XYZ file of C-alpha atoms in Angstrom:
714
model
C 20.493 24.870 38.802
C 18.625 27.923 39.659
C 18.906 29.857 36.617
C 15.185 30.078 36.230
C 14.639 32.007 39.564
C 17.639 34.422 38.727
C 16.087 34.902 35.035
C 12.286 35.302 36.766
C 13.844 38.102 39.482
C 15.478 39.889 36.851
C 12.570 40.445 34.475
C 10.301 41.497 37.711
C 12.859 43.817 38.908
C 12.442 45.761 35.609
C 9.114 47.281 36.951
C 11.160 49.107 39.554
C 13.598 50.276 36.738
C 10.761 51.489 35.384
C 10.187 53.334 39.151
C 13.414 54.981 38.934
C 13.364 56.327 35.134
C 9.908 57.774 36.123
C 11.299 59.995 39.590
C 14.609 60.736 37.046
C 12.345 62.150 34.311
C 9.766 64.413 36.157
C 12.405 65.989 37.704
C 13.983 67.207 34.610
C 10.574 67.675 32.781
C 9.241 69.848 35.410
C 11.693 72.626 34.951
C 10.126 72.609 30.993
C 6.666 72.186 31.894
C 5.701 74.822 33.967
C 6.662 77.095 31.576
C 4.810 75.867 29.055
C 2.089 75.546 31.353
C 2.941 78.838 33.159
C 3.187 77.295 36.265
C 5.860 79.963 37.570
C 3.227 81.747 39.919
C 0.937 78.551 41.235
C 3.909 76.628 43.060
C 0.860 74.058 44.043
C -0.159 72.499 40.766
C 3.628 72.071 40.066
C 4.012 70.114 43.331
C 0.490 68.375 42.654
C 2.471 66.648 39.318
C 5.487 65.461 41.037
C 3.282 64.178 43.731
C 0.346 62.827 41.811
C 2.587 59.589 41.278
C 3.331 59.155 45.353
C -0.910 59.478 45.813
C -1.814 56.968 42.946
C 0.727 54.522 44.253
C -0.618 55.148 48.270
C -4.394 54.771 46.713
C -3.341 51.602 44.766
C -1.649 50.079 47.514
C -4.163 50.199 49.919
C -5.800 46.771 48.118
C -3.082 45.339 46.203
C -2.245 42.876 48.915
C -5.749 41.611 49.091
C -6.447 41.797 45.736
C -2.968 39.769 44.724
C -3.891 37.290 47.260
C -7.288 36.528 45.667
C -6.050 36.442 41.782
C -2.069 36.060 42.086
C 0.953 38.119 42.128
C 1.495 37.701 38.106
C -1.770 39.505 36.995
C -0.868 42.013 39.331
C 2.571 42.475 37.468
C 1.128 42.506 34.205
C -1.425 45.564 35.267
C 1.394 47.070 36.576
C 3.339 47.175 33.179
C -0.244 48.047 31.468
C -0.315 51.411 34.228
C 2.945 52.120 32.890
C 2.753 51.888 29.057
C -0.527 53.916 29.445
C 0.375 56.707 31.205
C 3.449 57.092 29.101
C 1.609 57.644 26.320
C -1.161 59.729 27.903
C 1.623 61.842 29.247
C 3.526 61.767 25.665
C -0.147 63.191 24.768
C -0.770 65.352 27.522
C -2.609 68.742 25.938
C -3.033 70.210 29.100
C -2.034 70.582 32.746
C -5.353 68.094 34.230
C -4.661 65.384 31.287
C -1.041 65.480 33.013
C -2.312 65.060 36.077
C -4.731 62.091 35.065
C -1.355 60.846 33.295
C 0.503 60.706 36.292
C -2.118 59.040 38.868
C -2.214 56.576 36.463
C 1.682 56.137 36.356
C 1.388 56.139 39.968
C -0.744 52.970 40.248
C 1.923 51.283 38.127
C 4.885 52.305 40.961
C 2.578 51.604 44.150
C 1.980 47.862 42.327
C 5.324 47.331 40.773
C 6.666 48.265 44.867
C 4.761 46.174 46.908
C 4.456 43.220 44.386
C 7.861 42.870 42.962
C 10.042 41.656 46.259
C 6.517 39.572 47.328
C 6.993 37.918 43.956
C 10.635 37.500 43.959
C 10.696 36.019 47.701
C 8.434 33.634 46.351
C 9.746 32.215 43.664
C 13.611 32.543 44.610
C 15.726 29.510 46.734
C 16.424 30.674 50.333
C 20.164 30.509 49.710
C 20.063 33.568 47.439
C 16.634 35.164 48.321
C 18.934 38.094 49.797
C 20.583 39.128 46.687
C 17.308 38.425 44.119
C 15.509 40.571 46.501
C 18.333 43.366 46.079
C 17.642 43.634 42.511
C 14.703 46.119 42.564
C 17.507 48.431 44.042
C 20.000 47.880 41.559
C 17.297 48.343 38.704
C 16.047 51.398 40.248
C 18.952 52.831 40.612
C 19.901 51.622 36.857
C 16.502 53.433 36.068
C 17.359 56.875 37.479
C 20.972 56.554 36.034
C 19.608 56.060 32.303
C 16.745 58.712 32.383
C 19.198 61.394 34.001
C 21.764 60.414 31.294
C 18.769 60.931 28.590
C 17.455 64.264 30.301
C 21.018 65.587 30.274
C 21.675 65.298 26.736
C 17.506 66.085 25.448
C 18.462 69.368 27.839
C 21.640 70.640 25.890
C 19.470 71.248 23.042
C 17.028 74.346 22.915
C 13.855 72.659 21.857
C 14.296 70.066 24.768
C 10.715 68.384 25.227
C 9.407 67.461 28.978
C 6.471 65.369 26.318
C 9.496 63.174 25.092
C 11.187 62.971 28.325
C 7.824 60.886 30.084
C 6.402 59.500 26.891
C 9.634 57.347 26.625
C 8.672 55.468 29.695
C 6.186 53.805 27.419
C 9.003 52.046 25.637
C 11.023 50.134 28.046
C 7.170 48.890 29.416
C 6.437 47.476 26.682
C 9.308 45.117 27.407
C 8.075 44.594 30.590
C 4.684 43.796 29.598
C 5.788 41.670 27.489
C 8.153 39.791 29.432
C 4.942 39.550 32.597
C 2.100 38.240 29.941
C 5.236 35.637 28.321
C 7.940 34.623 30.750
C 7.144 35.345 34.182
C 5.279 31.945 35.634
C 2.707 32.216 38.589
C 4.164 32.367 42.106
C 4.114 28.827 43.391
C 3.236 29.628 46.844
C 0.162 31.225 45.391
C -0.759 28.407 43.324
C -0.521 25.833 46.235
C -2.773 28.378 48.379
C -5.157 27.931 45.474
C -4.563 24.317 45.483
C -3.483 24.291 42.029
C -0.665 21.758 42.943
C 0.281 20.480 39.249
C 0.640 24.055 38.032
C 2.635 24.873 41.350
C 5.320 21.776 40.757
C 5.898 22.923 36.698
C 6.667 26.392 37.832
C 8.329 25.028 40.606
C 10.697 22.523 38.192
C 10.996 25.320 35.614
C 12.771 27.437 38.599
C 14.911 25.046 40.235
C 16.209 23.469 36.878
C 15.351 19.848 38.441
C 12.400 17.038 37.905
C 12.125 16.449 41.479
C 10.978 18.860 44.099
C 8.193 16.822 46.435
C 10.642 18.393 49.438
C 9.987 22.184 48.371
C 6.185 21.066 47.397
C 5.399 19.785 50.633
C 6.896 22.898 52.339
C 5.157 25.236 50.488
C 1.938 23.004 52.010
C 2.607 23.367 55.246
C 3.638 26.904 54.780
C -0.586 27.793 54.300
C -1.026 27.243 58.066
C 0.961 28.780 60.797
C 0.540 29.597 64.457
C -0.721 25.865 65.878
C 1.375 24.944 69.388
C 4.569 24.241 67.994
C 7.454 22.528 70.911
C 11.078 22.707 70.405
C 12.766 19.729 70.425
C 15.840 17.911 70.045
C 16.440 14.444 68.643
C 19.245 12.010 68.106
C 18.504 10.192 64.722
C 19.564 6.719 63.423
C 18.941 4.943 60.640
C 15.592 3.063 60.443
C 17.097 -0.247 60.163
C 14.106 -2.286 60.528
C 11.862 -2.564 57.084
C 9.239 -4.707 58.668
C 5.951 -4.075 60.248
C 6.013 -5.449 62.783
C 9.236 -5.062 64.751
C 8.917 -3.804 67.850
C 10.896 -0.120 68.685
C 12.794 0.231 71.551
C 11.498 2.993 74.259
C 11.320 6.398 73.388
C 11.894 6.121 70.035
C 10.005 7.542 67.294
C 9.915 6.652 63.612
C 10.150 10.138 61.010
C 9.088 9.771 58.125
C 9.357 11.757 54.751
C 7.669 11.583 51.628
C 10.113 10.541 49.777
C 9.938 6.309 48.567
C 11.721 3.784 51.256
C 13.103 6.562 53.356
C 12.006 6.840 57.207
C 14.387 7.126 60.206
C 14.598 6.278 64.091
C 14.638 9.248 66.164
C 15.125 9.336 69.893
C 14.132 12.675 72.045
C 16.607 13.773 74.225
C 15.657 14.709 77.411
C 16.130 18.506 78.687
C 15.856 21.819 77.053
C 17.080 21.485 73.053
C 20.158 23.659 72.522
C 18.801 25.927 70.166
C 16.533 27.069 72.869
C 19.535 27.188 74.908
C 21.444 29.426 72.905
C 18.907 31.925 72.652
C 19.148 32.629 76.362
C 22.460 32.948 77.128
C 25.052 35.914 76.246
C 25.021 39.380 77.880
C 22.415 41.747 79.604
C 22.226 43.373 76.381
C 21.100 40.054 74.521
C 18.249 39.337 77.445
C 16.910 42.842 76.634
C 16.472 41.775 73.048
C 12.958 40.282 72.053
C 13.144 36.300 72.814
C 12.068 35.839 69.306
C 15.268 37.607 67.748
C 17.269 35.538 70.113
C 16.077 32.646 68.748
C 16.164 33.353 65.303
C 20.556 34.530 66.155
C 20.601 30.893 67.773
C 19.817 29.537 64.348
C 22.822 31.188 62.876
C 24.935 31.054 65.525
C 24.944 27.162 65.433
C 24.969 27.192 61.494
C 28.366 29.352 62.015
C 29.533 26.954 64.839
C 29.001 24.073 62.197
C 30.739 25.880 59.596
C 27.639 25.004 57.018
C 24.387 26.583 56.007
C 23.807 23.826 54.018
C 22.047 20.698 54.654
C 23.564 18.245 56.954
C 20.737 16.015 58.267
C 19.763 14.499 55.152
C 22.724 13.895 52.224
C 22.261 15.791 48.638
C 20.324 18.668 50.063
C 20.297 22.104 52.037
C 21.540 24.295 48.488
C 19.438 24.768 45.954
C 22.316 24.387 43.187
C 22.635 20.498 43.393
C 21.324 19.332 40.377
C 18.473 16.751 40.007
C 19.346 13.415 41.576
C 20.035 10.307 40.703
C 16.458 8.202 41.514
C 17.190 4.249 42.400
C 15.740 1.883 39.943
C 13.166 -0.293 41.505
C 10.914 1.168 42.800
C 6.906 -0.109 42.222
C 4.837 2.226 40.865
C 1.549 1.743 39.934
C -1.567 4.192 38.932
C -4.087 5.188 41.445
C -5.879 7.207 39.105
C -8.493 4.610 38.216
C -9.444 4.031 41.792
C -10.743 7.881 41.838
C -7.888 8.742 44.432
C -7.262 11.649 42.166
C -9.522 14.644 40.360
C -9.044 15.630 36.852
C -10.029 19.309 37.576
C -6.594 20.601 38.256
C -8.547 23.159 39.689
C -9.987 21.581 42.125
C -9.468 21.520 45.995
C -8.617 17.599 45.506
C -5.539 18.647 43.554
C -3.960 18.832 47.076
C -3.286 14.850 47.425
C -0.253 12.881 46.803
C 1.106 14.189 43.749
C 3.105 16.677 45.836
C 4.949 13.861 47.486
C 5.017 12.084 43.767
C 8.728 10.923 42.777
C 6.988 10.739 39.369
C 6.949 14.346 39.060
C 6.063 15.681 35.326
C 3.727 18.328 36.492
C 0.064 16.770 35.322
C 0.865 13.349 35.358
C -1.545 11.776 38.415
C 0.150 8.401 38.746
C 1.088 7.722 42.941
C 3.752 6.025 44.384
C 2.220 2.388 45.611
C 3.571 1.322 49.086
C 6.863 -0.061 48.475
C 8.338 -3.441 48.518
C 11.129 -4.473 51.035
C 13.438 -5.039 48.562
C 12.994 -1.564 46.770
C 13.641 -0.083 50.133
C 16.543 -1.907 50.617
C 17.755 -0.870 46.938
C 16.853 2.793 47.944
C 18.815 2.706 51.034
C 22.131 1.165 49.588
C 25.404 3.805 50.151
C 25.928 3.880 46.279
C 22.504 5.486 45.342
C 22.087 9.082 45.629
C 18.893 9.771 47.678
C 16.943 13.175 47.955
C 15.327 13.958 51.218
C 13.387 16.800 52.326
C 15.784 19.384 52.583
C 14.149 22.792 52.223
C 16.860 25.187 52.055
C 19.316 26.534 54.192
C 20.306 23.525 56.439
C 16.582 22.833 57.316
C 14.728 19.659 56.573
C 11.296 18.579 56.634
C 10.363 15.136 58.114
C 6.689 14.105 59.274
C 5.788 11.498 62.524
C 2.501 9.806 62.751
C 0.650 10.240 65.630
C -2.135 7.570 66.866
C -4.763 8.943 65.225
C -2.821 9.677 62.106
C -5.960 9.473 59.435
C -7.801 12.413 61.231
C -6.995 16.138 60.950
C -4.044 16.938 63.139
C -2.767 12.982 63.060
C 0.397 13.979 61.563
C 3.085 16.062 63.191
C 5.567 18.132 61.020
C 9.041 18.414 62.118
C 11.590 21.173 60.907
C 14.631 19.385 61.396
C 18.041 21.550 62.265
C 21.679 20.501 62.714
C 22.976 20.104 66.315
C 26.321 19.996 67.487
C 27.233 17.144 69.837
C 28.870 13.819 70.030
C 26.387 12.222 68.290
C 26.986 14.615 65.112
C 29.066 12.554 63.455
C 32.689 14.192 62.616
C 31.391 17.601 64.022
C 28.448 18.169 61.163
C 25.751 16.263 60.004
C 27.309 14.912 56.692
C 25.041 12.468 55.613
C 21.602 10.824 56.643
C 22.080 7.709 58.369
C 21.721 5.099 56.115
C 20.396 1.038 56.721
C 23.822 -0.548 58.332
C 25.616 2.270 59.487
C 25.844 3.208 63.303
C 26.627 6.676 63.320
C 23.704 8.998 64.631
C 23.083 12.513 64.121
C 21.649 15.580 66.371
C 19.453 17.898 65.524
C 17.295 20.191 66.741
C 13.412 19.817 65.745
C 10.265 22.104 65.510
C 7.549 20.115 66.003
C 3.648 21.332 64.991
C 0.682 19.746 63.490
C 0.684 19.026 60.010
C -1.806 20.345 57.720
C -1.800 17.379 56.262
C -4.714 14.927 56.462
C -4.192 11.162 55.456
C -6.930 8.778 53.925
C -6.620 4.999 53.320
C -2.844 4.751 54.382
C -1.755 1.471 53.772
C 1.802 -0.086 54.137
C 4.974 0.693 56.107
C 5.174 5.003 55.358
C 1.838 6.923 55.758
C 3.102 9.664 54.039
C 3.773 7.797 50.704
C 0.613 5.781 50.373
C -2.147 8.045 51.681
C -4.254 10.455 49.721
C -3.677 14.029 51.000
C -6.625 16.497 51.395
C -6.711 20.119 50.937
C -6.406 21.923 54.016
C -9.039 24.863 55.020
C -7.158 27.395 53.952
C -7.054 26.871 50.376
C -10.651 27.774 50.413
C -10.962 30.644 52.895
C -7.850 33.561 51.852
C -7.459 35.650 53.494
C -9.190 38.161 55.911
C -8.455 41.455 58.319
C -9.032 39.127 61.095
C -5.873 36.991 60.585
C -3.592 39.883 61.130
C -4.591 39.323 64.815
C -2.666 36.089 65.028
C 0.343 37.053 68.046
C 2.838 35.438 65.126
C 1.645 38.027 62.148
C 1.258 40.956 64.969
C 5.056 40.492 65.518
C 5.751 40.518 61.996
C 3.945 44.050 61.503
C 5.474 45.844 64.406
C 8.854 44.801 62.553
C 7.848 45.436 59.142
C 5.827 48.665 59.788
C 8.764 49.964 61.977
C 11.223 49.037 59.716
C 9.136 50.929 56.997
C 8.908 54.126 59.146
C 12.252 54.638 60.362
C 13.493 54.111 56.750
C 11.240 56.517 55.536
C 12.602 59.348 58.030
C 16.629 58.303 58.553
C 17.203 61.467 55.899
C 17.365 59.617 52.183
C 14.710 62.131 50.760
C 16.698 65.399 52.689
C 20.025 64.248 51.484
C 18.392 63.938 47.915
C 17.093 67.283 48.365
C 20.396 68.839 49.182
C 22.863 66.809 47.066
C 22.682 69.478 43.850
C 23.315 71.982 46.434
C 26.319 70.672 48.162
C 27.927 69.965 44.646
C 27.371 73.466 43.683
C 28.844 74.470 45.988
C 31.934 72.203 45.755
C 32.636 73.830 42.446
C 31.071 71.121 40.393
C 28.682 73.542 38.712
C 31.543 75.928 37.975
C 33.559 73.033 36.533
C 30.806 72.451 33.976
C 29.639 76.018 33.112
C 33.504 76.509 31.778
C 32.721 73.694 29.870
C 29.431 74.913 28.319
C 26.937 73.352 30.593
C 23.672 75.442 31.764
C 23.152 75.035 35.310
C 19.656 72.864 34.629
C 21.764 70.229 32.742
C 24.407 70.509 35.299
C 21.792 69.520 37.971
C 20.839 66.455 35.739
C 24.866 65.270 35.055
C 25.348 65.930 38.674
C 22.656 63.859 39.452
C 23.329 60.930 37.058
C 26.626 60.591 38.590
C 25.140 60.599 42.136
C 23.286 57.298 40.948
C 25.818 55.578 39.184
C 27.793 56.118 42.392
C 24.995 54.076 44.205
C 25.891 50.883 41.524
C 28.995 49.319 43.120
C 27.591 49.663 46.308
C 24.762 47.727 45.571
C 26.710 45.281 44.339
C 28.787 45.043 47.640
C 24.861 44.755 49.210
C 23.990 41.417 46.616
C 27.250 39.905 47.594
C 26.807 40.425 51.502
C 23.182 39.757 51.982
C 23.098 35.753 52.189
C 26.423 35.955 53.872
C 26.566 38.506 56.495
C 23.063 38.526 57.060
C 19.794 41.875 56.564
C 20.078 41.882 60.568
C 24.130 42.205 60.177
C 24.213 44.439 57.510
C 21.719 47.091 59.117
C 23.947 47.718 62.026
C 26.941 47.966 60.174
C 25.603 50.846 57.879
C 23.202 52.466 60.182
C 26.118 53.891 62.206
C 27.694 55.246 59.154
C 24.818 57.003 58.447
C 24.443 58.413 61.475
C 28.068 59.712 61.202
C 27.298 61.065 57.887
C 24.660 63.226 59.526
C 26.707 64.288 61.927
C 29.112 65.857 59.992
C 26.364 67.544 57.273
C 24.835 68.973 60.924
C 28.259 70.257 61.724
C 29.715 71.194 58.753
C 26.637 73.699 58.247
C 27.652 75.141 62.700
C 30.959 75.514 62.054
C 32.207 78.130 59.974
C 34.880 75.987 57.770
C 35.033 77.846 55.072
C 33.928 77.532 51.593
C 36.160 75.279 50.188
C 36.623 73.200 53.267
C 32.640 72.906 53.800
C 32.235 71.863 49.954
C 34.726 69.112 50.549
C 33.366 67.876 53.413
C 29.507 67.837 52.517
C 30.326 66.322 48.956
C 32.327 63.248 50.917
C 29.545 63.047 53.253
C 26.422 62.993 50.846
C 28.537 60.117 48.692
C 28.857 58.393 51.991
C 25.433 58.385 53.054
C 24.385 57.039 49.821
C 26.782 54.207 49.672
C 25.887 53.301 53.222
C 21.918 53.540 52.644
C 21.710 51.631 49.118
C 23.608 48.703 50.816
C 21.395 48.506 53.826
C 18.450 50.498 54.484
C 17.654 51.071 51.397
C 17.042 47.261 49.976
C 16.794 45.297 53.289
C 13.445 46.903 55.043
C 10.994 45.438 51.328
C 13.499 42.095 51.572
C 12.430 41.686 55.286
C 8.805 42.464 54.685
C 8.375 40.117 51.718
C 10.226 37.451 54.182
C 8.543 37.164 57.322
C 4.353 36.587 56.651
C 2.871 33.514 56.172
C 1.735 32.853 52.721
C -1.741 33.069 52.700
C -1.384 37.041 54.448
C 1.444 37.527 52.913
C 0.222 40.041 50.355
C -2.629 41.762 52.518
C 0.324 42.518 55.202
C 3.134 43.708 52.556
C 0.442 46.069 51.686
C 0.238 47.615 54.829
C 4.077 47.719 54.886
C 3.917 49.102 51.223
C 1.353 51.759 52.519
C 3.154 52.798 55.601
C 6.352 53.197 53.091
C 4.050 55.671 50.992
C 2.695 57.630 53.613
C 6.000 57.766 55.265
C 7.637 59.460 51.763
C 4.646 62.185 51.629
C 5.205 63.370 55.003
C 9.300 63.437 54.728
C 9.052 65.205 51.367
C 5.977 67.928 52.394
C 7.802 68.507 55.602
C 11.140 68.841 54.580
C 10.896 72.257 53.292
C 9.086 73.291 55.968
C 11.773 71.833 58.679
C 14.234 73.745 56.027
C 12.094 77.130 56.961
C 11.984 76.710 60.881
C 15.029 74.746 61.938
C 17.325 74.908 58.863
C 18.998 72.361 57.369
C 21.365 71.844 60.441
C 18.269 71.314 62.165
C 16.683 69.024 59.868
C 19.368 66.407 59.219
C 19.673 66.710 63.390
C 16.215 64.871 63.473
C 17.550 62.667 60.775
C 20.344 61.762 62.673
C 18.223 61.083 65.847
C 16.051 58.927 63.575
C 19.056 56.348 62.550
C 20.070 56.695 65.938
C 16.441 54.762 67.182
C 16.981 52.454 63.873
C 19.989 50.533 65.020
C 18.459 50.401 68.358
C 15.103 48.810 66.596
C 16.732 46.587 64.462
C 18.778 45.566 67.650
C 16.268 44.742 69.908
C 13.611 43.518 67.337
C 14.604 42.437 63.818
C 15.641 38.758 63.388
C 18.286 37.646 60.876
C 16.315 35.771 58.457
C 18.873 34.924 56.055
C 18.461 31.565 54.529
C 15.777 30.356 56.128
C 12.417 29.023 54.283
C 9.654 31.809 54.165
C 7.607 28.710 55.991
C 10.536 28.376 58.950
C 10.443 31.821 59.407
C 7.039 32.516 59.931
C 6.564 29.704 62.167
C 9.747 31.255 64.594
C 7.293 34.268 64.407
C 4.180 32.432 65.486
C 6.366 30.153 67.967
C 8.150 33.300 69.481
C 5.121 35.416 69.912
C 2.933 32.176 71.629
C 5.989 32.188 73.874
C 6.170 35.615 75.187
C 2.592 35.809 75.366
C 2.788 32.374 77.865
C 5.377 33.923 80.079
């Protein structure tokens, strides 16, 4: 069960709800505070009050990523909630405009941390199968916050003594809830814990998030994700059961043995000569496909093969691939002995030596330091009986993790990690890899493999399965941390191009312009006149209209949450961007051609509603989702901060250039520019943005590193 991950994502997304709440309340409060502070003749100060939160968000984003990489994600979310709370109190108290500006700056600090780190936190805690759905929650909660705040401001505006201090100060109340959840409910990101060598803590968190005791497969994956970018090859194997259990049997020529970290599990794989079908599939297609970034086609080939085989779930190994599986039955006859007295394990949880075999131990009780000893032949036989349920090293999305020991297996680089993925072919059993071959089973399965150097290093490896018997040392990355020099790695540079590019294009796609124009459009449509006849003033009417607009977004976001892990991120963007473009073109034409006031209002209203609903289905949530998925663990915070900084700078530029555009080239000209940007966005997504649905974060970053290396070599 994954309820733990869902609850954690909902709690974290409250930070984005507070952002939406603030955006709505300041829009209402500014109409009243400028009267009290006599700002009618000081538009600069008025604009600065609104923009101060943007400035604060931009400032704190510049270092939020590197700090979160150093001290953790959870502490930064706690700080975010604290800034929200303090800013609400100060805004409620503000005796003058200068104190209010300081309060707005603090509010921006909270917003900047939430917008930057909540998608990152959700991605690092969510199962790959529903990561997209959970990462759409910030968009959903943000819209809920705006809708609730506009509703509050609307009812307050109906009173003659409406208080802007109350409108802004109410922010402190939900921020208390956010603070309590961040302190007492939200765990630290397990990926961050692993990156710091805190293996026991990471295991406890994963067990709670996944709702099962055995998380050894995902723990191994998290360790492997600490170092990405080495030489990676794509191979193809036909995998059979390891029927020979003795140490001295002679393997056939060209056969290799694959190990999992699970007790009693090993397999024999025979490399397939020629090009892997995974690579071959990425090199076929139309002329347009050949113009794509090779990395995009490589990602695409994975999802094409998933569709051909009819499932994204694990089919190479039994009972895995979906994080929805419950706790698996364990073989009863394992020989377990404690190695703690032998000095193999450190008693200090913060010591880097915690990166040892407990991560591979079946005895996953959090701080229990018992290791699995070499296993007897009878134990392995019992573990392989078909009646027993085994739990292999599945890591989600149809991917599996296995290991191959090289001749220098006790030295750094002596292990190879192998990410396995289902292939079609005659050897596949009944068209899909339904179960891992077991002893006595003559069937074989076929899989593509990403083969690279493992970060694990084994000491004192004995017994048949060296992964299970060895002591795993901490990789160097747990001591080094992130640095700006890491951004020069080819895979990270490619990911930054995708992340920064899509953030820039999103900001210039017209969302701020349409938001600015919506009240005017709905006023022309007669909504304002209708509300006036009901006794609602123009100011109150604008709040109600804005609240209804944000309310219309919620069903569309729900559709995005349903589709993002099914259709995929890339597919949603390619499908929704043409609709955005068409909506903008209609708005441009309706402002050029004289259609009459009624027809103009009707067409403009429909276009705006379509634009909003389509935007929140694709271009709203997906850029942040992608940016939280495509960077390696050790620099994920730093890289996401760069993308978020791009977002905020773009937001400021668009917000302050819109009035200039309206006065120089008019509404039609401004929307024409946004239409051009949407066109560019579609081509950028088509040629540069890969599909990441369902893939483990570590496999995604491995693909980026491999794709960048291949481009460089070609």
